[in-house]
Coordinates of C-alpha atoms in Angstrom, one line a residue:
M1 CA 21.7 -4.2 33.5
Q2 CA 21.9 -4.9 29.8
A3 CA 20.8 -2.2 27.3
W4 CA 21.1 -1.7 23.6
R5 CA 22.6 1.7 22.9
V6 CA 23.5 3.9 19.9
H7 CA 26.8 5.6 20.2
E8 CA 26.9 7.1 16.7
N9 CA 24.2 7.5 14.1
G10 CA 23.8 5.1 11.2
E11 CA 22.0 1.9 10.3
P12 CA 20.5 0.2 13.3
G13 CA 22.2 -3.2 12.6
E14 CA 25.5 -1.4 12.6
V15 CA 25.3 1.2 15.4
M16 CA 23.2 -0.6 18.1
Q17 CA 25.4 -2.4 20.6
C18 CA 24.5 -4.3 23.7
D19 CA 26.2 -2.7 26.8
E20 CA 26.4 -3.4 30.5
V21 CA 25.2 -0.2 32.2
D22 CA 23.8 1.0 35.5
R23 CA 20.0 1.1 35.9
P24 CA 18.8 4.6 34.9
T25 CA 17.7 7.1 37.6
P26 CA 14.3 8.6 36.9
G27 CA 13.9 12.3 37.2
D28 CA 11.0 14.3 38.7
G29 CA 7.7 13.0 37.6
Q30 CA 9.2 9.9 36.0
L31 CA 9.1 6.2 36.8
L32 CA 11.7 3.4 36.5
L33 CA 10.0 0.5 34.8
K34 CA 11.0 -3.2 34.4
V35 CA 10.6 -4.0 30.7
R36 CA 8.4 -6.9 29.8
A37 CA 8.2 -6.3 26.1
A38 CA 9.4 -3.5 23.8
N39 CA 7.7 -2.9 20.4
V40 CA 9.8 -2.0 17.4
N41 CA 8.7 1.2 15.6
F42 CA 9.9 2.8 12.5
P43 CA 10.9 5.9 14.5
D44 CA 13.4 3.8 16.4
A45 CA 15.2 3.2 13.1
L46 CA 15.0 6.9 12.2
M47 CA 16.5 7.8 15.6
C48 CA 19.3 5.4 15.0
R49 CA 20.0 7.2 11.7
G50 CA 19.7 10.6 13.3
L51 CA 16.7 11.4 11.0
Y52 CA 13.8 11.6 13.4
Q53 CA 12.3 14.9 14.6
V54 CA 13.4 13.9 18.1
R55 CA 17.2 13.5 18.4
P56 CA 18.2 12.1 21.8
P57 CA 21.7 12.8 23.0
L58 CA 24.3 10.0 22.3
P59 CA 24.6 7.4 23.6
F60 CA 20.9 6.5 23.9
T61 CA 18.7 3.4 24.1
P62 CA 16.0 3.2 21.4
G63 CA 12.6 1.6 21.9
V64 CA 9.8 4.2 22.4
E65 CA 7.0 1.8 23.3
I66 CA 6.9 -0.8 26.0
C67 CA 4.8 -3.0 28.2
A68 CA 6.4 -3.0 31.6
E69 CA 6.0 -3.5 35.4
T70 CA 6.1 -0.8 38.0
D71 CA 7.8 -1.1 41.4
D72 CA 4.4 -1.9 43.0
G73 CA 3.7 -4.7 40.5
R74 CA 1.3 -3.0 38.1
R75 CA 1.4 -4.1 34.5
V76 CA 1.4 -1.0 32.3
I77 CA 2.2 0.4 28.8
A78 CA 4.1 3.6 28.2
T79 CA 6.1 5.7 25.9
T80 CA 9.7 5.9 27.1
A81 CA 11.6 9.0 28.1
L82 CA 14.7 9.0 26.0
P83 CA 17.6 8.4 26.3
Y84 CA 16.4 5.5 28.4
G85 CA 14.4 3.6 25.9
G86 CA 12.8 0.1 25.9
F87 CA 15.5 -2.1 24.4
A88 CA 16.9 -2.6 27.9
E89 CA 16.0 -4.5 31.1
Y90 CA 14.8 -1.2 32.7
A91 CA 13.5 1.9 31.1
V92 CA 12.3 5.3 32.2
A93 CA 8.9 6.9 31.4
D94 CA 7.1 10.1 32.4
A95 CA 4.5 9.0 34.9
A96 CA 1.8 10.9 33.0
T97 CA 2.3 8.6 29.9
V98 CA 1.9 5.4 31.9
L99 CA -1.4 3.6 31.3
P100 CA -2.8 0.2 32.5
A101 CA -2.0 -2.6 30.1
P102 CA -5.2 -4.3 28.7
E103 CA -5.9 -7.6 30.4
A104 CA -7.1 -9.1 27.1
L105 CA -3.6 -8.8 25.6
D106 CA -0.3 -10.5 26.5
D107 CA 2.8 -8.4 27.0
A108 CA 3.9 -8.4 23.4
E109 CA 0.4 -7.4 22.1
A110 CA 0.1 -4.8 24.8
A111 CA 3.4 -3.2 23.8
A112 CA 2.2 -3.0 20.3
L113 CA -1.2 -1.5 21.1
H114 CA -0.2 2.0 22.1
I115 CA 1.4 4.3 19.5
G116 CA 0.3 2.6 16.3
Y117 CA -3.3 2.1 17.4
Q118 CA -3.6 5.6 18.9
T119 CA -2.2 7.0 15.6
A120 CA -4.9 5.1 13.7
V121 CA -7.7 6.3 16.0
F122 CA -6.6 9.9 16.0
G123 CA -5.9 9.9 12.3
L124 CA -9.1 8.2 11.2
H125 CA -11.6 9.4 13.9
R126 CA -10.3 12.8 15.0
R127 CA -8.6 14.1 11.9
A128 CA -10.5 12.4 9.0
A129 CA -13.8 11.8 10.8
L130 CA -14.2 8.4 9.1
Q131 CA -17.8 7.3 9.0
E132 CA -19.6 4.0 8.9
G133 CA -20.2 3.1 5.3
E134 CA -17.3 5.1 3.9
T135 CA -14.4 3.5 2.0
L136 CA -10.9 3.6 3.5
L137 CA -7.6 3.0 1.7
V138 CA -4.7 2.0 3.8
H139 CA -1.1 2.0 2.4
A140 CA 1.3 -0.6 3.9
A141 CA -1.8 -2.4 5.3
A142 CA 0.2 -5.3 6.6
G143 CA 2.7 -3.2 8.4
G144 CA 2.7 -2.0 12.0
V145 CA 0.6 1.2 11.9
G146 CA -1.2 0.1 8.7
S147 CA -2.5 -3.1 10.3
A148 CA -3.8 -1.0 13.2
A149 CA -5.6 1.3 10.7
V150 CA -7.2 -1.7 9.0
Q151 CA -8.6 -2.9 12.3
I152 CA -9.8 0.5 13.4
G153 CA -11.4 1.1 10.0
K154 CA -13.3 -2.2 10.2
A155 CA -14.4 -1.4 13.8
T156 CA -15.8 1.9 12.5
G157 CA -17.9 0.1 9.8
A158 CA -15.8 1.2 6.8
T159 CA -15.0 -0.8 3.7
V160 CA -11.2 -1.2 3.8
I161 CA -8.9 -1.5 0.8
G162 CA -5.3 -2.5 1.7
V163 CA -2.2 -1.8 -0.4
V164 CA 0.7 -4.1 0.3
G165 CA 3.9 -5.3 -1.2
G166 CA 4.0 -9.0 -1.9
P167 CA 1.8 -12.1 -1.5
E168 CA 2.8 -12.8 2.1
K169 CA 1.7 -9.3 3.1
A170 CA -1.4 -9.6 1.0
A171 CA -2.4 -12.7 2.9
A172 CA -1.8 -10.9 6.2
A173 CA -4.0 -8.0 5.1
R174 CA -6.8 -10.3 4.2
A175 CA -6.5 -12.0 7.6
L176 CA -6.7 -8.6 9.2
G177 CA -10.1 -8.0 7.6
C178 CA -9.4 -6.0 4.4
D179 CA -12.3 -6.2 2.0
A180 CA -10.0 -5.8 -0.9
V181 CA -6.2 -6.1 -1.2
V182 CA -4.0 -4.6 -3.9
D183 CA -0.4 -5.9 -4.3
R184 CA 1.6 -2.8 -5.5
R185 CA 4.3 -5.1 -6.8
S186 CA 2.1 -6.9 -9.3
E187 CA -0.9 -4.6 -9.8
D188 CA -1.6 -1.0 -10.9
V189 CA -2.7 0.5 -7.6
V190 CA -4.7 3.3 -9.2
A191 CA -6.5 1.1 -11.6
A192 CA -7.2 -1.6 -9.0
V193 CA -8.6 0.9 -6.5
K194 CA -10.8 2.5 -9.1
E195 CA -12.1 -0.9 -10.1
A196 CA -12.8 -1.8 -6.5
T197 CA -14.8 1.4 -5.9
G198 CA -16.7 1.4 -9.2
G199 CA -14.7 4.4 -10.3
R200 CA -15.8 6.6 -7.4
G201 CA -12.6 6.5 -5.4
V202 CA -12.1 6.3 -1.6
D203 CA -13.3 8.6 1.1
V204 CA -10.3 8.4 3.3
V205 CA -6.6 7.5 2.7
F206 CA -4.3 6.5 5.6
D207 CA -0.8 7.0 4.3
P208 CA 2.3 6.1 6.4
V209 CA 4.4 5.7 3.3
G210 CA 4.6 8.9 1.3
G211 CA 6.4 9.0 -2.1
D212 CA 4.6 7.2 -4.8
A213 CA 1.9 6.1 -2.4
Y214 CA 0.9 9.7 -1.8
T215 CA 0.7 10.4 -5.6
Q216 CA -1.5 7.3 -6.0
S217 CA -3.7 8.6 -3.2
T218 CA -4.4 11.9 -5.0
K219 CA -5.5 10.0 -8.0
V220 CA -8.0 7.8 -6.2
V221 CA -9.4 10.1 -3.5
A222 CA -13.1 10.8 -3.9
F223 CA -14.9 14.1 -3.9
E224 CA -14.5 15.7 -0.4
G225 CA -12.2 12.8 0.5
R226 CA -9.4 13.1 3.1
I227 CA -5.8 12.0 2.9
V228 CA -4.2 11.5 6.3
V229 CA -0.4 11.9 6.2
V230 CA 1.1 9.8 8.9
G231 CA 4.7 9.2 7.9
F232 CA 7.2 8.7 5.1
A233 CA 8.4 5.1 5.4
S234 CA 9.4 5.3 1.7
G235 CA 12.0 7.8 2.5
T236 CA 10.5 10.4 0.1
I237 CA 8.5 13.3 1.4
P238 CA 6.1 14.4 -1.3
S239 CA 5.4 18.0 -2.3
P240 CA 1.6 18.3 -2.7
A241 CA 0.2 20.1 -5.7
L242 CA -2.3 22.3 -3.8
N243 CA -4.1 23.2 -7.1
H244 CA -5.0 19.5 -7.4
A245 CA -6.5 19.5 -3.9
L246 CA -8.5 22.5 -4.9
V247 CA -9.8 21.1 -8.2
K248 CA -10.8 17.8 -6.7
N249 CA -12.1 19.1 -3.4
Y250 CA -10.1 16.9 -1.1
S251 CA -8.3 17.6 2.2
I252 CA -4.7 16.9 3.2
L253 CA -4.5 16.2 6.9
G254 CA -1.3 15.8 9.0
L255 CA -1.2 13.5 12.0
H256 CA 1.7 13.7 14.5
W257 CA 0.4 11.7 17.4
G258 CA 3.2 12.7 19.8
L259 CA 1.8 16.3 19.9
Y260 CA -1.3 15.2 21.7
N261 CA 1.0 14.4 24.7
L262 CA 1.6 18.1 24.9
K263 CA -1.6 19.6 23.6
D264 CA -4.3 17.3 24.8
P265 CA -3.1 14.4 27.0
A266 CA -6.7 13.8 28.2
A267 CA -7.6 12.7 24.6
I268 CA -4.8 10.1 24.8
L269 CA -6.4 8.6 28.0
R270 CA -9.8 8.6 26.3
C271 CA -8.4 6.8 23.3
H272 CA -6.7 4.2 25.5
E273 CA -10.0 3.5 27.2
T274 CA -11.6 3.0 23.8
L275 CA -8.8 0.7 22.7
T276 CA -8.9 -1.3 25.9
E277 CA -12.7 -1.9 25.3
Y278 CA -12.0 -2.9 21.7
A279 CA -9.3 -5.4 22.9
A280 CA -11.7 -6.9 25.5
K281 CA -14.3 -7.4 22.7
G282 CA -11.7 -8.9 20.3
V283 CA -12.3 -6.0 17.9
V284 CA -8.6 -5.1 17.8
K285 CA -5.6 -7.4 18.4
P286 CA -2.1 -6.3 17.4
L287 CA -0.6 -8.5 14.7
V288 CA 2.6 -9.6 16.4
S289 CA 4.4 -11.6 13.8
E290 CA 7.5 -12.2 15.9
R291 CA 8.5 -12.2 19.5
V292 CA 12.2 -11.4 19.3
P293 CA 14.7 -12.5 22.0
F294 CA 16.6 -9.6 23.5
A295 CA 19.8 -10.5 21.7
G296 CA 18.1 -9.9 18.4
A297 CA 17.0 -6.4 19.0
A298 CA 19.4 -4.6 16.6
D299 CA 18.5 -7.0 13.8
A300 CA 14.8 -6.5 14.4
V301 CA 15.1 -2.7 14.2
Q302 CA 17.1 -3.1 11.0
R303 CA 14.4 -5.3 9.4
V304 CA 11.7 -2.8 10.3
A305 CA 13.9 -0.1 8.8
D306 CA 14.3 -2.1 5.6
G307 CA 10.5 -2.6 5.3
V308 CA 10.7 -6.4 5.1
T309 CA 8.5 -7.2 8.1
T310 CA 4.8 -8.0 8.5
G311 CA 2.8 -6.7 11.5
R312 CA 4.9 -6.0 14.6
L313 CA 8.2 -7.3 15.9
V314 CA 8.4 -7.1 19.7
V315 CA 11.6 -7.5 21.7
V316 CA 11.0 -9.7 24.8
P317 CA 13.7 -9.9 27.5
E318 CA 14.3 -13.5 28.6
G319 CA 11.8 -14.6 31.2
A320 CA 9.9 -11.3 31.1
S321 CA 6.8 -12.1 29.0
R322 CA 3.7 -13.7 30.6

């Protein structure tokens, strides 16, 4: 079979190469899955660079999130068991992580539903306890996980303010349902958010960016607000001033979704059931901006790494997608 593999760490566009390899052999409690679509996630780029908290042995195939087909013909979504990731014709997954793909979504959309949307649900519902009528600020609102947070925020009944970079991403954020959009390239984020909230600030911040975005969040978070730290796409990990959190009475909450696989896998199943219902009702629908042919996988991962994409890029092997 064909598989994109990383033989040495570096930039995805340089170190990912397409190899002809044998199909992987699943271990105990694992399944061999035929890949129908593989979503591109920022952690794929970090793994290529050797900067992610999980460092699979070289060589490995990136692609942590897939829609696939089982031996008995079931259409499923899963997180892959590295080093046999999803940018290949076949991947391996722990059987416990395999979930039925929502019928309301096509293969590319289903592949993009899992990690980003679960991150949004756990971050906003479980960690931040976002309530109907509250105001939510989402950084990188037109990106992969940010677009999921926008849709989950709207489904919760929150007023959603999206921060984006550029007019194309601003248009995408509005289409996703943001009540207000701030273009960080042409506007003062802090001033714009304060104006949009009448000076009150926001109840919850969803931050997959870090760096300057986190600093801006501390300036606009309201009394008893919550900042959910999801990632550091900016490349800069902030050092919070805890005296500031004390003075303003806000909470800083971390969200590492992968830990729930170890600590509370039943919660992941419940979340998937909720997302499947949302998808059936049309409340959530992953923003798949591009279905990338298999040959373009390395370029797709590089573009996500560079932060120049909107929504989700999904790699689709030829003839695989329904």
